[in-house]
Structure formats: structure tokens, C-alpha cells
mmCIF file of C-alpha atoms in Angstrom:
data_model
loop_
_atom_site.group_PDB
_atom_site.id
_atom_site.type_symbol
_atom_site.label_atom_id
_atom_site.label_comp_id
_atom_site.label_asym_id
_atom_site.label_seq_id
_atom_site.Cartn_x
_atom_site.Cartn_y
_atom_site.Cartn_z
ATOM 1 C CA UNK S 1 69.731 -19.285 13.059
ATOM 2 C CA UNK S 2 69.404 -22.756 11.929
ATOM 3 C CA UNK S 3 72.084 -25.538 11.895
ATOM 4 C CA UNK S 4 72.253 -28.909 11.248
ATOM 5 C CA UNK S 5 75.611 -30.885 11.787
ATOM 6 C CA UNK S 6 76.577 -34.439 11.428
ATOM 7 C CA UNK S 7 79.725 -35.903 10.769
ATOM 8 C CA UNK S 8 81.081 -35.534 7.331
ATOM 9 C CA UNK S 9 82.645 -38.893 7.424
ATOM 10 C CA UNK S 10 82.969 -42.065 9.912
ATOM 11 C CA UNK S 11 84.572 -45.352 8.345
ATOM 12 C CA UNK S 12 83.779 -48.722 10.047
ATOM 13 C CA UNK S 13 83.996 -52.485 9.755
ATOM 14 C CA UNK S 14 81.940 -55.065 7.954
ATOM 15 C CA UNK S 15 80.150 -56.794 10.464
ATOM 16 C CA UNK S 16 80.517 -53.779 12.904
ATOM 17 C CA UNK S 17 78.275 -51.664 14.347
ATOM 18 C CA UNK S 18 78.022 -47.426 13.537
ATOM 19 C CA UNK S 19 76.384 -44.351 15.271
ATOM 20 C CA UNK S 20 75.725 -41.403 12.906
ATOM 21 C CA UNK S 21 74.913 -38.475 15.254
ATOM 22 C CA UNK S 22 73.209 -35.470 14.164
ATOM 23 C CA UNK S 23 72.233 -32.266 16.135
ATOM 24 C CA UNK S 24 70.037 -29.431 15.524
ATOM 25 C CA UNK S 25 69.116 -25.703 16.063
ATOM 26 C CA UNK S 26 65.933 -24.819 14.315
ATOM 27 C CA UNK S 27 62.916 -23.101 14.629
ATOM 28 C CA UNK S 28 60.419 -24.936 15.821
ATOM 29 C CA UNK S 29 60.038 -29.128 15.179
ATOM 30 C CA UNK S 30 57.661 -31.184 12.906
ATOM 31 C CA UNK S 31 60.015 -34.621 12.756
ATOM 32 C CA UNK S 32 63.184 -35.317 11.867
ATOM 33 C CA UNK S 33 64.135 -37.627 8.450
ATOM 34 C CA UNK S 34 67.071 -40.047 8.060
ATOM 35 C CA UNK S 35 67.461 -40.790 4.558
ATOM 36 C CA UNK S 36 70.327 -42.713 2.821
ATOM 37 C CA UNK S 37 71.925 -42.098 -0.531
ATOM 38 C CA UNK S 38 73.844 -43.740 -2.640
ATOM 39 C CA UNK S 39 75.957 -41.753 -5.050
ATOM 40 C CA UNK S 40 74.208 -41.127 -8.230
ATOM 41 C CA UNK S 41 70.806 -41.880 -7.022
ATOM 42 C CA UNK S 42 67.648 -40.457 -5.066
ATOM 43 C CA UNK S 43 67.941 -40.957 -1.423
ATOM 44 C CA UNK S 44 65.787 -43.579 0.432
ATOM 45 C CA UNK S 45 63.796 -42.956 3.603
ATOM 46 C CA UNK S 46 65.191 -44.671 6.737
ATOM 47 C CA UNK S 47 63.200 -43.169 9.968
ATOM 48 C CA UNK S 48 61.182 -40.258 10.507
ATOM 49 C CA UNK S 49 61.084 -39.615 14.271
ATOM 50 C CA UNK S 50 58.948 -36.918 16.124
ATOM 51 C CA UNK S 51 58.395 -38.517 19.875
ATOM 52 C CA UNK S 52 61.553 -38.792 21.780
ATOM 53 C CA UNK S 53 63.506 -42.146 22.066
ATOM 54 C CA UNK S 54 64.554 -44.912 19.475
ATOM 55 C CA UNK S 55 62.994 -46.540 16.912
ATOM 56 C CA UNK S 56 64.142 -49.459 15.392
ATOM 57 C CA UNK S 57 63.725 -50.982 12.246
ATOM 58 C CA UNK S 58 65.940 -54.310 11.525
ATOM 59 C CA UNK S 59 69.036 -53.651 11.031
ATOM 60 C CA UNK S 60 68.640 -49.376 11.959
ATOM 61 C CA UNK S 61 67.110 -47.755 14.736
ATOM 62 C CA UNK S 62 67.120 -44.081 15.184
ATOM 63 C CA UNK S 63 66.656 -42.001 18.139
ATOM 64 C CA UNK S 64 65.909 -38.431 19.068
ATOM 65 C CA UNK S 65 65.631 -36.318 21.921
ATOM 66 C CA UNK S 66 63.864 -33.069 21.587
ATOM 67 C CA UNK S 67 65.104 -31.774 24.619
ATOM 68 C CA UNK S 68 68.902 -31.879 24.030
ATOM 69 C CA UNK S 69 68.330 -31.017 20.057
ATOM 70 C CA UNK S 70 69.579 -34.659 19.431
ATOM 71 C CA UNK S 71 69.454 -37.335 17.152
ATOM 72 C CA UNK S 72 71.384 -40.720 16.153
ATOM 73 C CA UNK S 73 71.118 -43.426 13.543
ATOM 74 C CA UNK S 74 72.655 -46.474 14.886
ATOM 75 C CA UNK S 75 73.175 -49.185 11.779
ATOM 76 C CA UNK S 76 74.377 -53.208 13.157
ATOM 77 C CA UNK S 77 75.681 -55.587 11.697
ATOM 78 C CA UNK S 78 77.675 -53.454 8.574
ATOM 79 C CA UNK S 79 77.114 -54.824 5.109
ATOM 80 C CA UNK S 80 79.248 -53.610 2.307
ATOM 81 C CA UNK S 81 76.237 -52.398 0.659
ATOM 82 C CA UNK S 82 75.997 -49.863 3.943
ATOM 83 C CA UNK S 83 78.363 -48.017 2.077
ATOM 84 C CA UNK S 84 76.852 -44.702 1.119
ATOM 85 C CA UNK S 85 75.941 -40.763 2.382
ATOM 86 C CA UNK S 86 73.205 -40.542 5.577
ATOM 87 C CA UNK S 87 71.336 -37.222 5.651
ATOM 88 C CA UNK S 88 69.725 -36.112 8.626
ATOM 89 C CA UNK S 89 66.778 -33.457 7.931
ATOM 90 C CA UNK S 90 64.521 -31.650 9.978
ATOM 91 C CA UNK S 91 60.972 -30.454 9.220
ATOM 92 C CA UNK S 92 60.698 -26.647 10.926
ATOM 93 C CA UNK S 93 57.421 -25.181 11.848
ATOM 94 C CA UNK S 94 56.755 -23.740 8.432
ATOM 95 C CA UNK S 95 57.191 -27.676 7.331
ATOM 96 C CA UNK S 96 60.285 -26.629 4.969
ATOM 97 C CA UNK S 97 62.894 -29.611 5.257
ATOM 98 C CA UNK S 98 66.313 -28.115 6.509
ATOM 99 C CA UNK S 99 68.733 -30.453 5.297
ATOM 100 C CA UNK S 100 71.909 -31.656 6.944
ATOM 101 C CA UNK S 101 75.183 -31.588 4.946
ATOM 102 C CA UNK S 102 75.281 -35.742 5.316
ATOM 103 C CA UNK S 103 77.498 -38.368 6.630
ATOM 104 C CA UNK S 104 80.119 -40.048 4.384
ATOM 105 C CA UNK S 105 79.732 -43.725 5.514
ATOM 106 C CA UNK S 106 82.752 -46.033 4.517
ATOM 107 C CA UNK S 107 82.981 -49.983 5.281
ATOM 108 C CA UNK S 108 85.825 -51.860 5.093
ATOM 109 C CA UNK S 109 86.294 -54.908 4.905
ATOM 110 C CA UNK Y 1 78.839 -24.221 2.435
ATOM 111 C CA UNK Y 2 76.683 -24.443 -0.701
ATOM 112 C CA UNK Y 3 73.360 -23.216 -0.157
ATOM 113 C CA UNK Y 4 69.943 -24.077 -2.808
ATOM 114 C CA UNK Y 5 66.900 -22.105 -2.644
ATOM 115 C CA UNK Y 6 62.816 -22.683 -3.686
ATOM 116 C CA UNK Y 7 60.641 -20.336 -4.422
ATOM 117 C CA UNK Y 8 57.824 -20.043 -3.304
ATOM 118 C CA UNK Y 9 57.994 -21.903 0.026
ATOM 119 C CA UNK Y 10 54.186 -22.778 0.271
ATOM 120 C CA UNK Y 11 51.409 -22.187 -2.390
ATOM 121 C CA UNK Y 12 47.551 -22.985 -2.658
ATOM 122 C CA UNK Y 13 45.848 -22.799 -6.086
ATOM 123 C CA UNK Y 14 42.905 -23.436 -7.861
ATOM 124 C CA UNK Y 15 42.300 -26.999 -9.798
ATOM 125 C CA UNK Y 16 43.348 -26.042 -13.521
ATOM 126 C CA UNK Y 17 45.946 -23.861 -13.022
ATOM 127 C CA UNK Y 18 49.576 -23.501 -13.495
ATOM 128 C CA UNK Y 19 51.816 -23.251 -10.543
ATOM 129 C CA UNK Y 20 55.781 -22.752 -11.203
ATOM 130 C CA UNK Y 21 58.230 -23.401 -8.582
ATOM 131 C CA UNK Y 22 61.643 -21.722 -8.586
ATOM 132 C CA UNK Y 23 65.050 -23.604 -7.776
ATOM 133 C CA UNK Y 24 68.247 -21.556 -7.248
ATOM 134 C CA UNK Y 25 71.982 -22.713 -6.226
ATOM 135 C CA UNK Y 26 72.907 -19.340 -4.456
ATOM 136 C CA UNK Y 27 76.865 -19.585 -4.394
ATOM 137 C CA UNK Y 28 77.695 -22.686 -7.057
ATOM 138 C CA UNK Y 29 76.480 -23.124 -10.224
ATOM 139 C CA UNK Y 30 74.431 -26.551 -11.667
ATOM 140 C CA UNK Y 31 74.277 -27.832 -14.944
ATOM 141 C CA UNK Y 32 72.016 -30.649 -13.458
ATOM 142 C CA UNK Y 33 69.306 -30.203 -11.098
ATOM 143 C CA UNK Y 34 67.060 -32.611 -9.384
ATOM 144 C CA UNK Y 35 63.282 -32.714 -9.015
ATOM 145 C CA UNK Y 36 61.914 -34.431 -6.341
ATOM 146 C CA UNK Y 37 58.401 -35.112 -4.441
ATOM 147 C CA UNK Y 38 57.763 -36.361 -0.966
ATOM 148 C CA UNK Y 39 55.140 -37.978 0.074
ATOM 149 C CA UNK Y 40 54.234 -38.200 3.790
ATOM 150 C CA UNK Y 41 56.806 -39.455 5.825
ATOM 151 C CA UNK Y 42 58.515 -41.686 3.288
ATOM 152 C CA UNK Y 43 61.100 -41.388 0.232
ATOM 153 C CA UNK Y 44 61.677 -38.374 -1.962
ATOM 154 C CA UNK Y 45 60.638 -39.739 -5.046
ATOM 155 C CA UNK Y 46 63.398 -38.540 -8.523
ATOM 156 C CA UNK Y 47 60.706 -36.746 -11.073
ATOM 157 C CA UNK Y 48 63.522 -35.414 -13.428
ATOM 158 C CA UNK Y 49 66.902 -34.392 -14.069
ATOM 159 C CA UNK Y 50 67.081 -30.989 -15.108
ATOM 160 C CA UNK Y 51 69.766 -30.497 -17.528
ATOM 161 C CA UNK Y 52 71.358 -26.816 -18.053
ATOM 162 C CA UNK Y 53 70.850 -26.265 -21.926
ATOM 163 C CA UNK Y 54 68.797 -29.197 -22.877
ATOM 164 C CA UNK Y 55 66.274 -31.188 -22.722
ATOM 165 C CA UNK Y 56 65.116 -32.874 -18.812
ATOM 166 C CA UNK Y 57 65.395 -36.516 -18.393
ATOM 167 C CA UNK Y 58 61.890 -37.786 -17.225
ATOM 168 C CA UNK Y 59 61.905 -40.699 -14.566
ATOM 169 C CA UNK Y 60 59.298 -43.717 -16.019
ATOM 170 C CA UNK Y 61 55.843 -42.524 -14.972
ATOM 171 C CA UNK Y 62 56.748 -38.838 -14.989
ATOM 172 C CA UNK Y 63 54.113 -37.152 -17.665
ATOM 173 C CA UNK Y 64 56.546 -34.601 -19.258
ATOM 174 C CA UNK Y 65 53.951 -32.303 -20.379
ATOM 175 C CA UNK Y 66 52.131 -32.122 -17.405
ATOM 176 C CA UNK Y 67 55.654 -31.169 -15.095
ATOM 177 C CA UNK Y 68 57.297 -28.522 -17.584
ATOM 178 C CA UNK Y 69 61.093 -28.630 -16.422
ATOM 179 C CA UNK Y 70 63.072 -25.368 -17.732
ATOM 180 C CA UNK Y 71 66.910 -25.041 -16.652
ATOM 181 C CA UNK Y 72 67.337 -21.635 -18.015
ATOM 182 C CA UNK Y 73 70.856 -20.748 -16.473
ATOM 183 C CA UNK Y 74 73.564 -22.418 -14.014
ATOM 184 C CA UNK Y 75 71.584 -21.083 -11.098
ATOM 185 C CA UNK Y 76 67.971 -21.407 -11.743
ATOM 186 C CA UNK Y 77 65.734 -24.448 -12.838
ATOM 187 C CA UNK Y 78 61.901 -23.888 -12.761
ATOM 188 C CA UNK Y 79 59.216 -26.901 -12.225
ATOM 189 C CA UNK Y 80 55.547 -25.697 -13.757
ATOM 190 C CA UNK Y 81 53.143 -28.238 -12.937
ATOM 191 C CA UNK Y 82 50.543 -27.401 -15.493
ATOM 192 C CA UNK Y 83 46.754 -27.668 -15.125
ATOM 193 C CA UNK Y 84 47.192 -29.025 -11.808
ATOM 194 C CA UNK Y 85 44.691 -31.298 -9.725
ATOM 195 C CA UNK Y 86 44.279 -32.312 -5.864
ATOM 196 C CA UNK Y 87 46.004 -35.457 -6.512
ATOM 197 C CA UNK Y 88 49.324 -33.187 -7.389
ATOM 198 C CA UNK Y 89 49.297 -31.831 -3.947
ATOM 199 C CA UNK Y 90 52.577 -32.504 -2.591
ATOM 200 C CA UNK Y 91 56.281 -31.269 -1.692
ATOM 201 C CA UNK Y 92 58.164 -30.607 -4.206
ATOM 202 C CA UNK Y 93 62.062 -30.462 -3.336
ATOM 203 C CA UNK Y 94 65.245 -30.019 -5.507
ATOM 204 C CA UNK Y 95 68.720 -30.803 -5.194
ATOM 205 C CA UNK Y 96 71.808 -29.624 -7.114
ATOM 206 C CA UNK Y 97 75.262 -31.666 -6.926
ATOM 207 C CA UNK Y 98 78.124 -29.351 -5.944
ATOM 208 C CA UNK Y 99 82.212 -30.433 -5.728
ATOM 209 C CA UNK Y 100 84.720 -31.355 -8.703
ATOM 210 C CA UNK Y 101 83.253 -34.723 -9.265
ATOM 211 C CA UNK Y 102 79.750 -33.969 -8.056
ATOM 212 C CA UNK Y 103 79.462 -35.844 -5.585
ATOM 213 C CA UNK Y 104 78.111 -33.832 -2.698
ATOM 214 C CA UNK Y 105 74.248 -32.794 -3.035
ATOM 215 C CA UNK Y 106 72.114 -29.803 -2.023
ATOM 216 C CA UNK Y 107 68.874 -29.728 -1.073
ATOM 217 C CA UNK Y 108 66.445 -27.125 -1.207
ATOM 218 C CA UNK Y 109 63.833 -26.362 1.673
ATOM 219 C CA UNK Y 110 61.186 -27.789 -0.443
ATOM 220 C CA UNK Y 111 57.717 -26.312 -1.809
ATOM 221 C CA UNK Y 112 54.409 -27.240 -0.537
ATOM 222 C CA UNK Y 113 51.824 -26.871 -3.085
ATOM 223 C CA UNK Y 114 48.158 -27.398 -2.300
ATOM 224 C CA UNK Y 115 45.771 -27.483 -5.195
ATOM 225 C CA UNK Y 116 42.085 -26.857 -4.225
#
């Protein structure tokens, strides 16, 4: 079958730094999305990776390897504003989005 | 967990024609749905707010009468895009929030529609 799982909730520190993990069973590969959302509103595209190894984009970077069914989004230098849900998708070989159940991300102060 | 469906997964058509896409919560029920499209490799882009027993709430930009929204029952919310051109070609993909205060979301597997 397919599966998607990622934390349901990490908490961290303003200022910190936090690794979301997310790792996957599905049939075949066309990329993998990280997308944030804030409650209430449509989620926003962070990274769309489909070569192995990390990507980074200010603050974010996010990494996959195909081999191990394995990805991370790695967010530095916490901002309140951080606070929100991180969704890890994956496009299968029929290009339908399978959608992970998302991380809770809480920062403290 | 909570589980949303779209019907059909992939469809081609010809330019002028109607095309409705199907989006069921299979174990929950939704008085709101969201409609969504996805461009390549970036944001899902909010089209409406389906509503369960009313009218749809229409992001700004969003031509109502060309993307008929109907939320018929708790389960099912349709998307017709009427009349439709190349330039609608796209992925269409809903969402339906599930918990006591709503606050977790559902995605469906998305729809890709080609228009010839």
C-alpha cells in the first residue's frame, strides 16, 4: 500500500533549529512537496525535490533520498511566525499527490 | 484516519465542454470543502470554499460562473468547470477540515484535467 508518516507534532525554540522528517511507501515517484500551512489558510509551497540530496532555500532546505524512502525539512533560525502545520506529499506515478497527515510545528519562546 | 476522495483521477476533454470533478470525505462528514489548483511545482492556489447548503465563497479572481461549485451533501462537493479552454488545464485538488474545531485538513489525490 501507500503510507506517508511524519511526526504529528515537534515543539522547538525561537532561534532554534528543527528537522521535520517524513518517510514514504508509494508506488512509484514523480517528486516530493513540502508545503506549510497556517491554520485557516491555503498552504504555501516550500520545496519540491525529485534528485536525491538537500536543497536549500534561506532559511529551509529539504532533502530526500530515494533510496531509503526518505525525506527531511530542516527550518534554522525559528521565528515565531514558523509556527504552523508542514505537509509532506508525494507525487506517485499516476501524478496523484498522496498527502501526508502533517507536522504540528510549535515555537516557544 | 480520515480519508477524501476525487473523482475522476485524470480526464482529457474537448475545448467547450463541461468537465465535473467529484470530491468525497469517505469516513467524516464536511460542511466546508476546499477547491484548490496547482500549478507546476509551486503553491496550491484556494479557488473556493464550498459551503454544505449554501452558496461557495469565491477567492478574488475566481469567475464563479465559469467554476460551478455544488456541495450537495456532508460527503460530496462537485467542481464543473464549464466551457473549458487549454488555459484551464491544471490539477485540481480538494481538502475537507476534519476534528472538533477543524483544525486538521484532508487532502484529496487531486484531478488532472487536460482540455484539448
Amino acid at each position: 500500500g501507500q503510507n506517508i508518516d511524519q511526526p504529528t507534532e515537534m515543539t522547538a525554540t525561537e532561534g532554534a533549529i528543527v528537522q521535520i522528517n517524513c518517510t514514504y511507501q508509494t508506488s512509484g515517484f514523480n517528486g516530493l512537496f513540502w508545503y506549510q500551512q497556517h491554520a485557516g489558510e491555503a498552504p504555501t509551497f516550500l520545496s519540491y525535490n525529485v534528485l536525491d540530496g538537500l536543497e536549500e532555500k534561506g532559511r529551509f532546505s529539504s532533502f530526500l533520498s530515494r533510496s531509503k524512502g526518505y525525506s527531511y525539512l530542516l527550518l534554522k533560525e525559528l521565528q515565531m511566525k514558523d509556527s504552523a502545520s508542514y505537509l509532506c506529499a508525494i507525487m506517485d506515478s499516476n501524478y496523484q499527490l498522496i498527502w501526508g497527515a502533517g507536522t504540528k510545528l510549535i515555537i516557544k519562546p | 484516519g480520515a480519508v477524501v476522495s476525487q473523482h475522476p483521477s485524470r480526464v482529457i476533454c474537448k475545448s467547450g465542454t463541461s468537465v465535473k470533478i467529484e470530491c468525497r470525505s469517505l469516513d467524516f462528514q464536511a460542511t466546508t470543502m476546499f477547491w484548490y489548483r496547482q500549478f507546476p511545482k509551486q503553491s496550491l492556489m484556494l479557488m473556493a470554499t464550498s459551503n454544505e447548503g449554501s452558496k461557495a465563497t469565491y477567492e478574488q479572481g475566481v469567475e464563479k460562473d465559469k467554476f460551478l461549485i455544488n456541495h450537495a451533501s456532508l460527503t460530496l462537493s462537485t467542481l464543473t468547470v464549464t466551457s473549458a479552454h487549454p488555459e484551464d488545464s491544471s490539477f485540481y485538488i480538494c481538502s475537507a477540515p476534519s476534528g472538533r474545531e477543524q483544525e486538521t485538513q484532508y487532502f484529496g489525490p487531486g484531478t488532472r484535467l487536460l482540455v484539448l
